Structures are given as C-alpha cells and as structure tokens.
XYZ file of C-alpha atoms in Angstrom:
473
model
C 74.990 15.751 262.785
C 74.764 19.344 261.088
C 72.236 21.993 261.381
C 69.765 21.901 259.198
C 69.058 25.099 257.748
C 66.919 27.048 254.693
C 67.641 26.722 250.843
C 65.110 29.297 250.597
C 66.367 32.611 252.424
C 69.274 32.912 254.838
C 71.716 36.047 256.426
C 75.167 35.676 256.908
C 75.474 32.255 255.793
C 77.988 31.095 253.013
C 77.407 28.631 250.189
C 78.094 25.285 251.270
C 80.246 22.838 249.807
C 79.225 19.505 248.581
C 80.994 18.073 251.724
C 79.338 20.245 254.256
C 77.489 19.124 257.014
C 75.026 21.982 256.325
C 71.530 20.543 254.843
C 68.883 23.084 254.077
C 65.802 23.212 254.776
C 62.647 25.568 254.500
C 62.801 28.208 256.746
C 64.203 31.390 257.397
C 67.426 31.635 258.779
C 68.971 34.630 260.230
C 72.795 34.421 261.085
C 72.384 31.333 262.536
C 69.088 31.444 264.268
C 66.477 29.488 262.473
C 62.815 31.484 262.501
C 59.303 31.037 260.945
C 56.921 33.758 261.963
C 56.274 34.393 265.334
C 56.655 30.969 267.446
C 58.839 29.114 265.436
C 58.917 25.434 266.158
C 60.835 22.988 263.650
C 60.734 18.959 263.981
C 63.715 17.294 261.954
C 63.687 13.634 260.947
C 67.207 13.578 260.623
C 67.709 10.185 259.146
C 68.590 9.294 255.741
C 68.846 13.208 255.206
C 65.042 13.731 254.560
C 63.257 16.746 256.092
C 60.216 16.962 258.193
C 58.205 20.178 258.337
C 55.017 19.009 260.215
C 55.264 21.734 263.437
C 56.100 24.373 261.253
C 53.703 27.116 262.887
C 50.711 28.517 260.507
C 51.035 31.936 261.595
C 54.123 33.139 259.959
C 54.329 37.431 259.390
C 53.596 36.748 255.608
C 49.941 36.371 255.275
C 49.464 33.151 253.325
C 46.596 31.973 250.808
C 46.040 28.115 250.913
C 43.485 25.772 249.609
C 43.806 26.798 245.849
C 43.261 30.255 243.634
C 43.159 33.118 245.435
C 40.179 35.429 246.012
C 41.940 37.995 246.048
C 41.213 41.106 244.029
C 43.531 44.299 242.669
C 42.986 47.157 244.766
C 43.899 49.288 242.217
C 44.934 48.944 238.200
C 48.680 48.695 239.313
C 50.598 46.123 237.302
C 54.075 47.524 236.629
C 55.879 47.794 239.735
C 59.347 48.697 241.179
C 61.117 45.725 242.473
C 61.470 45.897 246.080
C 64.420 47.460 247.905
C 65.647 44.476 249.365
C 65.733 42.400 246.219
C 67.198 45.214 244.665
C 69.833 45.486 246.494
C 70.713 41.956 247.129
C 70.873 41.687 243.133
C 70.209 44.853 241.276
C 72.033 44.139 237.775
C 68.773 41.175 237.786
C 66.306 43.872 238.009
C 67.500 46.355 236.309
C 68.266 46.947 232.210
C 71.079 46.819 230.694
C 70.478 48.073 227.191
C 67.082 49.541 226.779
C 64.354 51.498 228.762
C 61.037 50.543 228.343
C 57.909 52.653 229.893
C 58.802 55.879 232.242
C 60.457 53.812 235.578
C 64.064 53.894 233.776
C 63.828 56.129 231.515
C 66.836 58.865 230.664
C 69.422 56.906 232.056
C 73.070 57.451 230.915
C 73.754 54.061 230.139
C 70.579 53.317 227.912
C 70.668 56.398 225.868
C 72.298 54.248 223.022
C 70.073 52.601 222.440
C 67.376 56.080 222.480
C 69.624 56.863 219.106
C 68.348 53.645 217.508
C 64.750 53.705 219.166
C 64.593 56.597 216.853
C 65.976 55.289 214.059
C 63.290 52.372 214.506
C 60.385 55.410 214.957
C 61.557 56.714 211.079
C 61.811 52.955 209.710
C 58.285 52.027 210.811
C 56.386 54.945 209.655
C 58.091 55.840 206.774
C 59.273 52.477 205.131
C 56.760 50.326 206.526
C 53.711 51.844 206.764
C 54.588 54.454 204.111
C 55.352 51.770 201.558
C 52.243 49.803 201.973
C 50.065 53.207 201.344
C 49.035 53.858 204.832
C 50.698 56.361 205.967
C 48.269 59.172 205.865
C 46.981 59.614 209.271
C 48.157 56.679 210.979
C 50.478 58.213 213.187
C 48.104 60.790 214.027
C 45.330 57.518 215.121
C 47.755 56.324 217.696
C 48.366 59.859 218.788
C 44.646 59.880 219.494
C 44.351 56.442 221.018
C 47.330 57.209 223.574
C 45.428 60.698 224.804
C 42.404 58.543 225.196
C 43.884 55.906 227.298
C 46.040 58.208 229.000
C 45.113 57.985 232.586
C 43.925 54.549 232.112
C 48.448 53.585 231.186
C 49.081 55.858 234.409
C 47.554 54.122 237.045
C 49.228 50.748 235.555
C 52.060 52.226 236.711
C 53.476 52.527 240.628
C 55.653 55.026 240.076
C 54.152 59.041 240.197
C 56.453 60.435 237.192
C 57.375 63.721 238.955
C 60.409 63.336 236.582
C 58.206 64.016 233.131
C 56.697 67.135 233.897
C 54.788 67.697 230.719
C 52.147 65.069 229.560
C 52.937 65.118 226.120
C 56.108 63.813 227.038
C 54.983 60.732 228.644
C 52.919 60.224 225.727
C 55.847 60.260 223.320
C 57.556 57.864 225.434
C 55.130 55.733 225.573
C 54.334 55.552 220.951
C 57.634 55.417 220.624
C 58.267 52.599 222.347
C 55.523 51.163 221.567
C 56.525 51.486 217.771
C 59.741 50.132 218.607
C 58.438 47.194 219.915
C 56.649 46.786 216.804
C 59.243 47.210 214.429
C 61.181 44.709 216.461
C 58.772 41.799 216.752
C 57.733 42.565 213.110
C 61.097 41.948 211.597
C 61.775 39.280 213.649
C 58.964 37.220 212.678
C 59.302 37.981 209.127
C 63.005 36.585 208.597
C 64.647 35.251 211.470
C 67.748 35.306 209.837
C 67.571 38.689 208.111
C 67.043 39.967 211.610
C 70.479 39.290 212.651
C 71.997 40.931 209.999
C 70.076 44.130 211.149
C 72.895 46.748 211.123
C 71.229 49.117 213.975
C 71.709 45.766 216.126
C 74.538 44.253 215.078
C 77.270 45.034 218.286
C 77.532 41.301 220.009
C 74.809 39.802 222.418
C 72.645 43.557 221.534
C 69.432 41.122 220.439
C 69.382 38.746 223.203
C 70.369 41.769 225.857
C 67.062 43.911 224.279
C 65.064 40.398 224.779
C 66.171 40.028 228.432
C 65.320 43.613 229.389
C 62.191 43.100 227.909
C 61.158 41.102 230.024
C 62.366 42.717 233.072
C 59.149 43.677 235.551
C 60.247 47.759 236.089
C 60.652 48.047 231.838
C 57.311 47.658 230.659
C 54.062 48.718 228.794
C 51.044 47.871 229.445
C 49.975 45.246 227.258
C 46.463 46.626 226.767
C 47.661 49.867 224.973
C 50.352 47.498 222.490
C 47.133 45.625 221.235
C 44.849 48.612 220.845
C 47.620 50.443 218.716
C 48.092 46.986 216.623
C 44.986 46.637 215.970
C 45.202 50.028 214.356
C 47.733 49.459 212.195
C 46.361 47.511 208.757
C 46.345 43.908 207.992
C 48.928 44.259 205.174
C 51.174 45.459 207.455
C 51.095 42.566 210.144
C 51.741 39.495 208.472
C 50.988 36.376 209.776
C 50.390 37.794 213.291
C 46.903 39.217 213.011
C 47.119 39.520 216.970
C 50.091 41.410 218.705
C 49.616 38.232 221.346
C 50.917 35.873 218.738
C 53.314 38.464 217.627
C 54.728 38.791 220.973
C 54.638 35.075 221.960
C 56.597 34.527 218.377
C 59.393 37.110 219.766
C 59.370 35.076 223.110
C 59.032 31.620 221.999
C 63.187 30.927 223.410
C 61.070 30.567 226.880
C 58.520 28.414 225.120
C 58.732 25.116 226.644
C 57.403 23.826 223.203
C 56.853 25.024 219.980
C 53.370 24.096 219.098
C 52.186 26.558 221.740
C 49.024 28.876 221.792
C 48.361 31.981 223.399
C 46.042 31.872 226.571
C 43.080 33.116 226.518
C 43.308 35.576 228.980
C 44.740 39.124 227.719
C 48.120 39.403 230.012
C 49.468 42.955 231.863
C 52.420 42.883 229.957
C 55.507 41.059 228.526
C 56.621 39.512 231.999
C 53.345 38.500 232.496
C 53.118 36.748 229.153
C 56.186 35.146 229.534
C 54.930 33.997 232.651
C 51.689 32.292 231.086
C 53.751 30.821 228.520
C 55.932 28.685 231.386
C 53.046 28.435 233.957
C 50.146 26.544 233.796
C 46.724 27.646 232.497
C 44.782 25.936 235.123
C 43.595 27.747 238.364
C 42.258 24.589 240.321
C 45.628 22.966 241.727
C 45.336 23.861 245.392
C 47.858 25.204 247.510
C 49.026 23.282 250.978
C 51.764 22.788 253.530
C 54.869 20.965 252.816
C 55.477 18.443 255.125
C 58.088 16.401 254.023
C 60.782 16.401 251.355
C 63.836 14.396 250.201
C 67.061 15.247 248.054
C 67.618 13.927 244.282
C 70.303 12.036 245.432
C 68.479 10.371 248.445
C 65.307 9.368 246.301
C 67.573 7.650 243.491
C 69.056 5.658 246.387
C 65.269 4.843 247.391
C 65.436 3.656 243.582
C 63.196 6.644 241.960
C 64.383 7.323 238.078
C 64.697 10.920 237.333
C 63.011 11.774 233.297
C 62.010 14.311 231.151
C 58.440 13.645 230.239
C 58.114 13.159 225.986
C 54.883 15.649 226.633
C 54.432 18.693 228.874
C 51.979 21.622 228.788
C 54.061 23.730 230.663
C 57.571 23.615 232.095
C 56.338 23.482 235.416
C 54.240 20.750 234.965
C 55.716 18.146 237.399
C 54.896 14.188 238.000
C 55.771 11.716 240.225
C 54.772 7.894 238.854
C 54.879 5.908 242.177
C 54.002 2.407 239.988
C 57.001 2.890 237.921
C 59.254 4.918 240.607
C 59.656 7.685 238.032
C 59.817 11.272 238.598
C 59.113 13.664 235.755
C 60.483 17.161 235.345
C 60.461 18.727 232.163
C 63.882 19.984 230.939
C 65.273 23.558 232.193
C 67.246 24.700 229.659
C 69.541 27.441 231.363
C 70.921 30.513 229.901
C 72.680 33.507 230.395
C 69.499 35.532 231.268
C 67.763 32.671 233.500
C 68.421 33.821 236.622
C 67.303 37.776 235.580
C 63.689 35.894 234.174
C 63.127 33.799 236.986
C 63.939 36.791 239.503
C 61.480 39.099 237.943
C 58.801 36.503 237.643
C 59.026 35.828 240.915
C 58.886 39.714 241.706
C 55.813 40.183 240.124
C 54.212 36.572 241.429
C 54.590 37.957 245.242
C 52.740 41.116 244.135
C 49.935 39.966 241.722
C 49.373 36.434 242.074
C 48.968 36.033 245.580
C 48.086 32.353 246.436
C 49.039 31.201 242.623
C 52.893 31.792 243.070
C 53.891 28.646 240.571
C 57.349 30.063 239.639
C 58.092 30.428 243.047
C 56.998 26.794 243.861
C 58.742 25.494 241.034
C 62.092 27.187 242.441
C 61.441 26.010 245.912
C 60.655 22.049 244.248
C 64.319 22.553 242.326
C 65.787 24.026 245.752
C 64.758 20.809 247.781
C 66.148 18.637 245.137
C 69.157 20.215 244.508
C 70.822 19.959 247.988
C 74.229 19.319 247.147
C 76.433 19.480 243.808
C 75.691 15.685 243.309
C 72.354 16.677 243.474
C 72.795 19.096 240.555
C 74.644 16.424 238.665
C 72.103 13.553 238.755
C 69.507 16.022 237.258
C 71.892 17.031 235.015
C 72.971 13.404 233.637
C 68.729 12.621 233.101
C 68.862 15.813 231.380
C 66.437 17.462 233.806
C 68.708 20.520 233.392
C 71.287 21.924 231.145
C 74.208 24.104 231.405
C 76.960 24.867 229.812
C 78.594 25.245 233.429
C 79.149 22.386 235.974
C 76.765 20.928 238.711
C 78.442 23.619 240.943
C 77.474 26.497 239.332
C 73.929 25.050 239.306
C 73.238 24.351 242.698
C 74.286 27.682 243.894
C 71.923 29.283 240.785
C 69.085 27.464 241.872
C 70.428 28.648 245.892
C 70.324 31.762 244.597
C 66.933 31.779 243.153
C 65.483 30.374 246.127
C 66.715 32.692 248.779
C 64.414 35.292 247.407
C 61.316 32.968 248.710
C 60.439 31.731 252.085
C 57.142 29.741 251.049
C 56.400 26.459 252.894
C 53.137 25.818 251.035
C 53.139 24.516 247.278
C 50.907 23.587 244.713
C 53.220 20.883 244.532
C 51.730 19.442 247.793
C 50.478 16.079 247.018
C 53.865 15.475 244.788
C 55.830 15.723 247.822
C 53.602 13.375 250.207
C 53.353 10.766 247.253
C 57.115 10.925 247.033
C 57.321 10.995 250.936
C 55.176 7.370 251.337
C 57.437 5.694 248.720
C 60.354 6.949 250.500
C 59.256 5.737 253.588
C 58.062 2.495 252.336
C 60.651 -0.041 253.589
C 60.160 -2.955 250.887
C 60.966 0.328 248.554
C 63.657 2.440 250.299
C 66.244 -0.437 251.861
C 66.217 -3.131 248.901
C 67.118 -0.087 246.512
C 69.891 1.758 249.051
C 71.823 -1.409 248.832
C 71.579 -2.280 245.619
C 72.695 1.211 244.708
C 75.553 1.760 247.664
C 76.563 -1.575 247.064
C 76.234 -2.535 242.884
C 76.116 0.947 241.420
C 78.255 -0.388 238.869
C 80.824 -3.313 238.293
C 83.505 -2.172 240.382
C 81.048 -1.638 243.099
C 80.160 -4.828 242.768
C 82.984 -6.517 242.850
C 84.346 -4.903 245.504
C 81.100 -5.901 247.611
C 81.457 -9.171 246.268
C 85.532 -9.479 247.243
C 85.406 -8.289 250.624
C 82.341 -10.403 251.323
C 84.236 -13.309 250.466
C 86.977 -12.042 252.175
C 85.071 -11.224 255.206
C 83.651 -15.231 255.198
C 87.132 -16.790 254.702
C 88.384 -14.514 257.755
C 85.205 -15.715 259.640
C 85.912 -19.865 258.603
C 89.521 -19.379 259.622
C 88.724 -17.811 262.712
C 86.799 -21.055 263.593
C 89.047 -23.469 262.118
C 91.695 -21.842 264.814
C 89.019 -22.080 267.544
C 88.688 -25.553 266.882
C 92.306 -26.421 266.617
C 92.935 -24.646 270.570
C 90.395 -26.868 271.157
C-alpha cells in the first residue's frame, strides 16, 4: 500500500496523479518524512482508503485554540499586514497587485503607476462633477482634509509596515484621500448603473474592472475601513444614493463573492475590504467550537458508502456545511470558481492565521474541500452534483484546492462533529457494504449486466464442473 501523506502542506513532493498510490493526509510532510510538532505519532486505518488521526500528538509548534471562539485579544490596532515571507514566496503574484495600489505597503511601484494617472483622473471627477454638481463643493474637500489629520495616528498603527519610504506626513495623508476618493467614485458608479460602468472609458482596457476588484481585496492593499466610513458619512445624502452606509456600498461592489443576493451587512464594523469579504462568505456565529479531526473519508469513498453529494436550496453562508445521516446526504453549498479564487482564498487565509486565531473558517473550509478532493475523480463527483464549478476539468481542480491547502497545517475544525457523523455512517456495516456493491457492481446498466453475465457464467462453469465430477464417477 502507499504512503499516506498531507493534502495540507508538503516539501519536495509532486502532484499526484489520479492513479498514484499517494493518499494524503493531514500532516506535515517534509521531503518524505511525515512530522506533527514535536513527537509525531500517526495511526492509519488503511482500509477502504479512510484516514485515522486519533494519536496525532496535541503539542504541535503552532499554538492551537480549541473548544470554540477565541479569547484572544489584539495586542495592538494592527490589521493590515504584510503577507508572510514564506507564502510570499511560494506564490507571490497571489499576494501581490497587479493593477492598483491601495494604502502605503505598495505604493510607487512601476507597474501600478497606470493606474496613479487614472486615480487622478477619478480625484477631479468626484470633486468637481460629483460633488460640484450637486452644490457641495464648498469646503468638502477641505472636511476630509481635517478628518484624515485627526485620525492620523489612529490609520498608522493599523498598519505593520513603519513607512520610512514617505518621509513627509502630508504625503501619507494624500495617499490615503485619494484613494479613499477613488474608492468612492468607483463603488458609486458602480452601484448607480451597472452597465454604464463598463462603458467607463478610464477602465475600458480588457479584464481592468475585475483586476481593480481582485486587488482590492488583496490583504497588503488596503484602508482601514474605519476612516472610508467616517469620510462617507461626510459626504451629503444627495450624493450617496441608495447606499446611505459605505458598508452597503461596499458589500454592493463585492456582492460577485456573495453567496446570495438577499444578503445584509453584519453588524459588526469590519477592518477592511478583505475582512468584509470575509464576513460576507463566513458565518456570523461565534459559538461553533473548534476540535480534533479524527477521522475522514474521500468523496469518492463516501458515495460508494451510498452518501448523495447536494447543494442545499438555502445557505447563510458558503461555508455553511451539512451532513443528513437519515437521508445519507451531504450538503455543500456551490463554489463557484474564478479566475481570482485562488488570490481571495489565499489572502483570507493570510489574514485568518493572524487575526482570527481559533475562528480560522476559511481555512477549515479549505482543509474540508482538501479531504474530499483526494483524487481527480474526487473533483469530478463534486463537480457533476454541482458542488463546484469550473470552466477547467476535475484536474485542474484538485490541484487548486492542493494548492490552497498546502498553505494550512490545521488538524482541528469547526467542522468536527461533521466529520465523526460522517465517520459512524461510514463505518456502519448495514450502511457501507450493501451500498459498495451496489455501486461497484450496478453503477449503471452495463455494470450490471456484466455482473449479471459473468455470474451466470461463473454458475454454469461451477454445474459443469460437477456434472464432469459425476460422470468420472
């Protein structure tokens, strides 16, 4: 039998083929040697391809929160970080943006300065055609001046970075209103005609929109979120719209992650745009506790145990997961999978790891998708319930999801007591061997008449056999 190794992080390993005798498992492999903190032990059921963790040792080097929401407090105001050097180097284009500098970490880099040029252009169009032409100009610019100097220290220390680069203050200032008023001027026209958007000349070169909306997003290109709604709230009500709150404004922008369209803003007030998005996939509840993994089965394996793979007609969140043990059903909501998926789900899960420790559900949703999608015919079961789409094959989504997960080595989930529910069915032998056969053996009607043939084939051999017995006899 193969070694079993980790879809979650591993060195020197390649991808493995859908024929491979490599299954993967959670736990960090190194070139070949499997390790999980600091006494490693690992207990493998190896039958029927499932995976035991049980002896996985508790005292890994990452320090882990488990038994629900953390208590654990910021030590400082920090919420805008730079992505780790690893990550960073193991994927940089994921982190990094590709068309527009937001906040001080990137900014005055050669290949954004583009779209600087049209950041300006936006500056001119929002005070002098917008708020010029409802009658509000006069002093307005001057008020978020003002509210920027008054806040100034407060938008520093959001930041992780010192920005010995900007030497003068006023300059990080101006960095900060103008994007800021870019932003608005963005999210503004988008929500007032969709399709009058797109015809925007100033970002009309191909893929320009959904490129600004992906670096947007990204973890190192932010603003604080605190300092966008204090300046909105400046600005007059004939000017916003609809969107009274820049939180509606901004979840209107977002709404392509929206996992529906009837959504509404949580409560809380979030850091900033990847922590928005972030709310808008996640759940809003803090009570789901957070325990060991003990054991866990491909998609392929639990179909053959006779579980049906849907997509729930309701969700509250993408991540919100269900296994239905009376009616064998296992409910994922639909992961719709685009170009910029693998850059959102990277930088979520940056920013998890460093402000929600102990509430990493991006991360845990990764790791379920990881232990389900084993193999390429793994990736194509989902994909035929239309747990996942993509315009690529089941190929190129196994080795995204691979991908995703290498960049977390968590053993403990929130999605716990889905695992051990789907672990007891498995397990269950009136459940598990009735459904194996009737799968291996009547998948379809070739199957079955194949089974059918050769076991009529196989009792004619067996009555001739006798009759010839007899006859010696």
């Amino acid at each position: 039998m193969g070694e079993i190794r980790s879809p979650y992080f591993s060195l020197g390993q390649n991808s493995f083929g859908d024929n491979s005798d490599h299954i993967h498992s959670p736990y960090i492999s190194y070139g070949g040697e499997d390790y999980y903190g600091d006494y490693a032990e690992i207990h493998q059921d190896i039958s029927g391809n499932s995976y035991n963790a049980q002896q996985f040792v508790k005292h890994g080097k990452a320090p882990r929160r488990v038994g629900g929401a953390s208590n654990y407090e910021q030590e400082s105001d920090v919420c805008i970080y730079k992505v780790g050097k690893a990550l960073r180097e193991s994927k940089k284009a994921m982190y990094s943006p590709q068309k527009i500098s937001i906040g001080p970490i990137h900014y005055g880099k050669k290949n954004l300065r583009l779209m600087e040029r049209k950041k300006s252009e936006y500056y001119e169009i929002f005070w002098k055609d917008r708020v010029s032409k409802a009658g509000e100009l006069h002093g307005a610019e001057d008020e978020f001046w003002n509210a920027l100097k008054e806040d100034e220290k407060k938008i520093k220390q959001c930041y992780e970075d010192d920005f010995d680069r900007i030497e003068n203050p006023e300059d990080f200032l101006d960095l900060i209103l103008r994007d800021a008023v870019f932003i608005f001027e963005l999210f503004l026209k988008y929500s007032e005609n969709e399709e009058e958007f797109k015809k925007d000349s100033k970002l009309k070169e191909p893929g320009l929109r959904a490129a600004i909306r992906r670096d947007l997003i990204l973890l190192e290109n932010q603003l604080p979120f605190f300092i966008l709604e204090k300046l909105y709230e400046l600005l007059p009500e004939n000017i916003k719209g609809k969107h009274t709150e820049f939180k509606a404004l901004a979840c209107s922008y977002f709404k392509r992650h929206l996992p529906r369209n009837n959504f509404s803003p949580a409560a809380t007030m979030p850091l900033h745009f990847t922590d928005l998005v972030r709310s808008l996939l996640s759940f809003t509840r803090k009570d789901k506790s957070v325990e060991q993994i003990k054991s866990f089965h491909s998609a392929t394996k639990l179909r053959q145990a006779g579980v049906k793979f849907k997509v729930p007609l309701e969700h509250d969140s993408l991540l919100h997961v269900d296994f239905r043990k009376l009616g064998k059903e296992f409910h994922i909501p639909q992961l719709q999978i685009h170009s910029d998926t693998e850059s959102l789900f990277r930088n979520l899960m940056a920013m998890e790891k460093r402000l929600y420790p102990g509430q990493e559900y991006i991360c845990h949703y990764i790791n379920l998708l990881s232990i389900l999608v084993v193999k390429p015919k793994d990736a194509k079961l989902l994909m035929e319930n239309k747990i996942v789409t993509y315009y690529k094959d089941e190929v190129a989504v196994r080795d995204l999801i691979y991908s995703l997960a290498s960049s977390t080595t968590d053993i403990h989930s929130f999605y716990h007591d889905i695992f051990s529910a789907v672990d007891d069915y498995y397990k269950s032998s009136w459940a598990k061997n009735p459904a194996y056969f009737i799968e291996e053996f009547f998948g379809n009607f070739w199957k079955g008449v194949g089974t059918v043939s050769a076991a009529i084939l196989l009792i004619l051999t067996l009555v001739q056999t006798i009759c010839s017995i007899r006859g010696l006899s």
